[in-house]
mmCIF file of C-alpha atoms in Angstrom:
data_model
loop_
_atom_site.group_PDB
_atom_site.id
_atom_site.type_symbol
_atom_site.label_atom_id
_atom_site.label_comp_id
_atom_site.label_asym_id
_atom_site.label_seq_id
_atom_site.Cartn_x
_atom_site.Cartn_y
_atom_site.Cartn_z
ATOM 1 C CA MET C 1 130.048 68.690 -35.914
ATOM 2 C CA ARG C 2 129.833 67.165 -32.464
ATOM 3 C CA GLU C 3 131.601 68.910 -29.674
ATOM 4 C CA ALA C 4 134.249 66.930 -27.741
ATOM 5 C CA ARG C 5 133.559 66.533 -24.048
ATOM 6 C CA THR C 6 136.469 66.855 -21.673
ATOM 7 C CA ASP C 7 134.706 67.929 -18.462
ATOM 8 C CA ARG C 8 132.688 64.881 -17.528
ATOM 9 C CA PRO C 9 133.783 62.418 -14.805
ATOM 10 C CA ASP C 10 135.391 59.155 -15.788
ATOM 11 C CA ARG C 11 132.906 56.729 -17.310
ATOM 12 C CA ARG C 12 134.108 53.177 -17.356
ATOM 13 C CA ILE C 13 132.322 49.910 -16.764
ATOM 14 C CA ARG C 14 133.782 48.053 -13.809
ATOM 15 C CA ALA C 15 132.461 44.574 -13.096
ATOM 16 C CA ALA C 16 133.197 41.076 -11.942
ATOM 17 C CA HIS C 17 133.613 39.187 -15.225
ATOM 18 C CA THR C 18 135.111 36.129 -16.823
ATOM 19 C CA ASP C 19 135.945 35.383 -20.450
ATOM 20 C CA THR C 20 132.292 34.569 -21.104
ATOM 21 C CA THR C 21 130.191 36.160 -18.366
ATOM 22 C CA VAL C 22 129.635 39.372 -16.412
ATOM 23 C CA THR C 23 127.957 39.731 -13.024
ATOM 24 C CA VAL C 24 125.254 42.318 -12.453
ATOM 25 C CA TYR C 25 123.135 43.052 -9.388
ATOM 26 C CA GLN C 26 119.467 43.541 -8.697
ATOM 27 C CA ALA C 27 117.357 43.655 -5.525
ATOM 28 C CA TYR C 28 113.889 42.283 -5.106
ATOM 29 C CA ALA C 29 111.275 41.411 -2.521
ATOM 30 C CA PRO C 30 112.000 37.987 -0.980
ATOM 31 C CA ALA C 31 108.917 36.472 -2.644
ATOM 32 C CA LEU C 32 110.572 36.986 -6.026
ATOM 33 C CA GLY C 33 114.278 37.043 -5.196
ATOM 34 C CA ARG C 34 114.465 33.814 -3.233
ATOM 35 C CA PRO C 35 112.821 31.599 -5.883
ATOM 36 C CA ALA C 36 115.073 33.162 -8.534
ATOM 37 C CA ALA C 37 118.163 32.291 -6.510
ATOM 38 C CA ARG C 38 116.876 28.849 -5.639
ATOM 39 C CA ASP C 39 116.086 27.888 -9.216
ATOM 40 C CA GLY C 40 118.872 29.860 -10.913
ATOM 41 C CA ARG C 41 116.379 31.571 -13.206
ATOM 42 C CA PHE C 42 113.721 34.237 -12.989
ATOM 43 C CA PRO C 43 110.263 32.843 -12.141
ATOM 44 C CA PRO C 44 107.152 33.410 -14.282
ATOM 45 C CA ALA C 45 106.120 36.164 -11.825
ATOM 46 C CA TRP C 46 109.103 38.235 -13.026
ATOM 47 C CA LYS C 47 107.502 40.757 -15.392
ATOM 48 C CA ARG C 48 109.350 40.382 -18.662
ATOM 49 C CA GLU C 49 107.571 43.296 -20.317
ATOM 50 C CA ARG C 50 108.741 45.896 -17.807
ATOM 51 C CA MET C 51 112.015 47.767 -17.955
ATOM 52 C CA THR C 52 114.508 46.255 -15.573
ATOM 53 C CA TRP C 53 117.727 47.957 -14.434
ATOM 54 C CA ILE C 54 120.911 45.979 -13.884
ATOM 55 C CA LYS C 55 124.027 47.255 -12.107
ATOM 56 C CA PRO C 56 127.565 45.847 -12.451
ATOM 57 C CA SER C 57 128.633 47.714 -9.298
ATOM 58 C CA PHE C 58 127.990 45.955 -5.981
ATOM 59 C CA LEU C 59 128.372 49.157 -3.958
ATOM 60 C CA TRP C 60 126.008 51.080 -6.248
ATOM 61 C CA MET C 61 123.465 48.317 -5.657
ATOM 62 C CA MET C 62 124.014 48.728 -1.928
ATOM 63 C CA TYR C 63 123.337 52.453 -2.294
ATOM 64 C CA ARG C 64 120.176 51.710 -4.251
ATOM 65 C CA CYS C 65 118.780 49.104 -1.858
ATOM 66 C CA GLY C 66 120.137 50.537 1.385
ATOM 67 C CA TRP C 67 122.164 47.422 2.162
ATOM 68 C CA ALA C 68 119.070 45.271 1.533
ATOM 69 C CA THR C 69 116.883 47.211 3.965
ATOM 70 C CA LYS C 70 114.537 49.098 1.615
ATOM 71 C CA ALA C 71 111.041 47.774 1.048
ATOM 72 C CA ASP C 72 110.822 45.221 -1.770
ATOM 73 C CA GLN C 73 114.627 45.241 -2.082
ATOM 74 C CA GLU C 74 115.483 42.969 0.824
ATOM 75 C CA THR C 75 116.936 40.211 -1.385
ATOM 76 C CA VAL C 76 120.048 41.106 -3.357
ATOM 77 C CA LEU C 77 120.841 38.944 -6.362
ATOM 78 C CA ALA C 78 124.131 38.501 -8.221
ATOM 79 C CA VAL C 79 123.040 37.615 -11.753
ATOM 80 C CA GLU C 80 125.724 36.148 -13.967
ATOM 81 C CA ILE C 81 124.874 36.792 -17.622
ATOM 82 C CA THR C 82 126.616 36.125 -20.898
ATOM 83 C CA ARG C 83 129.020 38.746 -22.114
ATOM 84 C CA ALA C 84 127.455 38.313 -25.558
ATOM 85 C CA GLY C 85 124.107 39.444 -24.186
ATOM 86 C CA PHE C 86 125.588 42.280 -22.129
ATOM 87 C CA ASP C 87 127.599 43.531 -25.119
ATOM 88 C CA HIS C 88 124.532 43.316 -27.351
ATOM 89 C CA ALA C 89 122.590 45.494 -24.916
ATOM 90 C CA LEU C 90 125.397 48.059 -24.762
ATOM 91 C CA ARG C 91 125.663 48.230 -28.555
ATOM 92 C CA HIS C 92 121.964 48.911 -28.867
ATOM 93 C CA ALA C 93 121.547 51.198 -25.868
ATOM 94 C CA CYS C 94 120.913 54.920 -25.740
ATOM 95 C CA LEU C 95 121.572 57.404 -22.978
ATOM 96 C CA SER C 96 118.426 57.993 -20.919
ATOM 97 C CA HIS C 97 118.848 61.759 -21.306
ATOM 98 C CA TYR C 98 120.070 64.114 -24.008
ATOM 99 C CA GLU C 99 123.714 64.956 -23.800
ATOM 100 C CA ARG C 100 125.344 67.676 -25.870
ATOM 101 C CA GLY C 101 128.414 66.348 -27.561
ATOM 102 C CA THR C 102 127.129 62.772 -27.630
ATOM 103 C CA HIS C 103 123.951 63.329 -29.630
ATOM 104 C CA ALA C 104 123.731 65.446 -32.777
ATOM 105 C CA ASP C 105 120.641 67.203 -31.370
ATOM 106 C CA HIS C 106 117.548 66.595 -29.240
ATOM 107 C CA GLU C 107 115.623 65.043 -32.103
ATOM 108 C CA ALA C 108 118.398 62.554 -32.854
ATOM 109 C CA TRP C 109 118.430 61.557 -29.193
ATOM 110 C CA ARG C 110 114.628 61.136 -29.109
ATOM 111 C CA ARG C 111 114.734 58.892 -32.147
ATOM 112 C CA ALA C 112 117.532 56.799 -30.680
ATOM 113 C CA LEU C 113 115.739 56.496 -27.330
ATOM 114 C CA HIS C 114 112.517 55.406 -29.056
ATOM 115 C CA ASP C 115 114.276 52.746 -31.115
ATOM 116 C CA SER C 116 116.599 51.388 -28.409
ATOM 117 C CA PRO C 117 115.745 48.309 -26.312
ATOM 118 C CA ALA C 118 118.231 49.453 -23.665
ATOM 119 C CA ARG C 119 119.153 52.703 -21.991
ATOM 120 C CA VAL C 120 122.114 53.809 -19.942
ATOM 121 C CA GLN C 121 122.658 56.141 -17.003
ATOM 122 C CA TRP C 122 126.085 56.991 -15.643
ATOM 123 C CA ASP C 123 125.636 57.639 -11.943
ATOM 124 C CA PRO C 124 128.303 58.469 -9.323
ATOM 125 C CA GLU C 125 130.010 55.364 -8.010
ATOM 126 C CA ARG C 126 129.824 54.878 -4.216
ATOM 127 C CA ASP C 127 132.302 54.139 -1.468
ATOM 128 C CA LEU C 128 131.797 51.852 1.536
ATOM 129 C CA HIS C 129 129.776 54.559 3.264
ATOM 130 C CA LEU C 130 127.717 54.997 0.077
ATOM 131 C CA ASN C 131 129.089 58.478 -0.465
ATOM 132 C CA PRO C 132 129.440 59.551 -4.151
ATOM 133 C CA LEU C 133 132.825 59.236 -5.779
ATOM 134 C CA ASP C 134 134.184 61.271 -8.690
ATOM 135 C CA HIS C 135 133.865 58.481 -11.248
ATOM 136 C CA ARG C 136 130.747 56.971 -12.702
ATOM 137 C CA SER C 137 128.995 53.632 -12.523
ATOM 138 C CA LEU C 138 126.894 52.132 -15.300
ATOM 139 C CA GLN C 139 123.192 51.504 -14.838
ATOM 140 C CA LEU C 140 121.742 49.552 -17.760
ATOM 141 C CA GLY C 141 117.987 49.499 -18.329
ATOM 142 C CA LEU C 142 116.517 46.694 -20.457
ATOM 143 C CA SER C 143 113.077 46.675 -22.005
ATOM 144 C CA GLY C 144 111.067 44.649 -24.507
ATOM 145 C CA ALA C 145 113.119 42.034 -26.304
ATOM 146 C CA ALA C 146 116.228 42.869 -24.276
ATOM 147 C CA SER C 147 114.397 42.330 -20.977
ATOM 148 C CA ARG C 148 113.006 38.999 -22.127
ATOM 149 C CA ALA C 149 116.415 37.881 -23.421
ATOM 150 C CA TYR C 150 118.040 38.876 -20.114
ATOM 151 C CA ALA C 151 115.620 36.737 -18.133
ATOM 152 C CA ASP C 152 115.386 33.720 -20.416
ATOM 153 C CA GLU C 153 118.522 33.589 -22.572
ATOM 154 C CA TRP C 154 121.417 35.573 -21.125
ATOM 155 C CA THR C 155 121.170 34.491 -17.490
ATOM 156 C CA VAL C 156 123.724 31.824 -16.558
ATOM 157 C CA SER C 157 123.277 31.756 -12.779
ATOM 158 C CA ILE C 158 121.598 33.667 -9.973
ATOM 159 C CA ARG C 159 122.987 33.825 -6.430
ATOM 160 C CA ASP C 160 121.456 35.362 -3.317
ATOM 161 C CA VAL C 161 124.179 37.652 -1.940
ATOM 162 C CA THR C 162 122.035 39.226 0.769
ATOM 163 C CA PRO C 163 124.110 37.581 3.568
ATOM 164 C CA LEU C 164 127.264 39.056 2.037
ATOM 165 C CA ALA C 165 125.652 42.506 1.873
ATOM 166 C CA ARG C 166 124.663 42.300 5.536
ATOM 167 C CA GLU C 167 128.093 41.065 6.605
ATOM 168 C CA ILE C 168 129.880 43.894 4.803
ATOM 169 C CA HIS C 169 127.405 46.434 6.134
ATOM 170 C CA GLY C 170 127.965 45.170 9.695
ATOM 171 C CA LEU C 171 131.718 45.525 9.314
ATOM 172 C CA VAL C 172 131.352 49.060 7.956
ATOM 173 C CA ARG C 173 129.094 50.049 10.844
ATOM 174 C CA SER C 174 131.589 48.682 13.375
ATOM 175 C CA GLY C 175 134.465 50.605 11.765
ATOM 176 C CA GLU C 176 136.201 47.542 10.300
ATOM 177 C CA GLU C 177 136.625 49.004 6.866
ATOM 178 C CA ALA C 178 139.611 46.921 5.795
ATOM 179 C CA ALA C 179 137.744 43.706 6.619
ATOM 180 C CA ALA C 180 134.627 45.019 4.783
ATOM 181 C CA ARG C 181 136.669 45.979 1.722
ATOM 182 C CA ALA C 182 138.274 42.533 1.635
ATOM 183 C CA LEU C 183 134.838 40.961 1.186
ATOM 184 C CA LEU C 184 133.777 43.144 -1.738
ATOM 185 C CA PRO C 185 133.445 41.452 -5.116
ATOM 186 C CA VAL C 186 136.480 42.156 -7.316
ATOM 187 C CA GLU C 187 135.366 44.531 -10.053
ATOM 188 C CA THR C 188 137.855 45.381 -12.800
ATOM 189 C CA PRO C 189 137.504 47.471 -15.983
ATOM 190 C CA TYR C 190 135.255 45.655 -18.427
ATOM 191 C CA PRO C 191 136.602 45.508 -22.003
ATOM 192 C CA ALA C 192 133.540 46.955 -23.715
ATOM 193 C CA GLY C 193 135.530 48.906 -26.279
ATOM 194 C CA PRO C 194 134.582 52.460 -27.330
ATOM 195 C CA LEU C 195 131.073 53.455 -26.321
ATOM 196 C CA GLU C 196 130.850 56.847 -27.986
ATOM 197 C CA HIS C 197 127.092 56.542 -28.432
ATOM 198 C CA LEU C 198 126.899 56.308 -24.615
ATOM 199 C CA GLY C 199 129.282 59.189 -23.949
ATOM 200 C CA ALA C 200 132.121 56.925 -22.876
#
């Protein structure tokens, strides 16, 4: 019998979403990110066979890319994808690490990881100063068929939000936190339903 977990931080997907779409973030080198934003789709140079990680949290993306300053992450993209695709990935995802109380045992987790086209990590959400908070943010890794579907079927639009990232960062650095917070994308709880296989 699986053991109930009551000690883990809150795990809930928070995202900008509509009735049909959800927005996720990625950061790339300008040579890839700018054409993607210009054309509204990922170019042929985007490697569809590699695992790609998408993040519904704008601030977690800022933590990951250092406010668009890290090498090969200077262009931040807001990728609007279908909720149908996002939900499909969640249903078929597996946690990237074994977790007692979520998986029956290590072997069950290994089998699920091997068979899953998507994997999930719950990482600490970040504040405006990129400090960790006590609740978690979803990172969703897509590989194989899921990665190809993300690039070529699920994507509705791609926007370059690098200027927004830089504007918010500038306000934070100058101590204008209220103004910075007012510019953040509105992210509300996403109605994914129970995600027991993902420990949520």
